[in-house]
Amino acid sequence: MPDAAAEPARCSFCGKPATEVDKLVAGPGMYICNECVALSASIIDESLNRPAVPRVPVWESLTDEEMLSHIPRVAAHITQAETDLRSWVRELRRRGVTWARIGEALGITRQSAWERFSGEE
Ligand SMILES: [Zn+2]
């Protein structure tokens, strides 16, 4: 598995790296590229202007090979989100926020929060 720190930031929606898009906008624990923003805007426009039409799941149109080639991107999102989450927790700890409060926010116990994140400190 590649080192997460060496991986370029990727769009959390399409998986493209920052180097392949014009702009990547960072949100809390995720990114979206200009192309996905444009696509999202067109989907929203469409849904506001037309009666709701059931959407065909994107998987229907993909071959096994296409799905297999996509899953490493999905896995990379997890790594990226985990890295971002750790940096948020690190900042909270730097501010003196307790493991109990961090755990409560994440819906896990103080002990679980400590076990999951304290290795970074
Ligand atoms: Zn994208």
JSON list of C-alpha atoms and ligand atoms in Angstrom, two decimals, residues 11-16 21 24 32-37, ligand 1:
[
{"chain": "A", "resi": 11, "resn": "CYS", "atom": "CA", "xyz": [-11.35, 14.36, -5.29]},
{"chain": "A", "resi": 12, "resn": "SER", "atom": "CA", "xyz": [-13.51, 12.36, -2.86]},
{"chain": "A", "resi": 13, "resn": "PHE", "atom": "CA", "xyz": [-16.17, 11.95, -5.56]},
{"chain": "A", "resi": 14, "resn": "CYS", "atom": "CA", "xyz": [-14.36, 10.97, -8.77]},
{"chain": "A", "resi": 15, "resn": "GLY", "atom": "CA", "xyz": [-10.97, 10.03, -7.31]},
{"chain": "A", "resi": 16, "resn": "LYS", "atom": "CA", "xyz": [-8.94, 12.25, -9.64]},
{"chain": "A", "resi": 21, "resn": "VAL", "atom": "CA", "xyz": [-8.10, 18.75, -12.36]},
{"chain": "A", "resi": 24, "resn": "LEU", "atom": "CA", "xyz": [-9.62, 20.83, -5.84]},
{"chain": "A", "resi": 32, "resn": "ILE", "atom": "CA", "xyz": [-14.23, 17.97, -4.45]},
{"chain": "A", "resi": 33, "resn": "CYS", "atom": "CA", "xyz": [-12.87, 18.93, -7.88]},
{"chain": "A", "resi": 34, "resn": "ASN", "atom": "CA", "xyz": [-14.22, 21.58, -10.23]},
{"chain": "A", "resi": 35, "resn": "GLU", "atom": "CA", "xyz": [-15.53, 18.87, -12.56]},
{"chain": "A", "resi": 36, "resn": "CYS", "atom": "CA", "xyz": [-17.60, 17.23, -9.81]},
{"chain": "A", "resi": 37, "resn": "VAL", "atom": "CA", "xyz": [-18.88, 20.63, -8.67]},
{"chain": "B", "resi": 1, "resn": "ZN", "atom": "ZN", "xyz": [-14.03, 15.04, -8.86]}
]
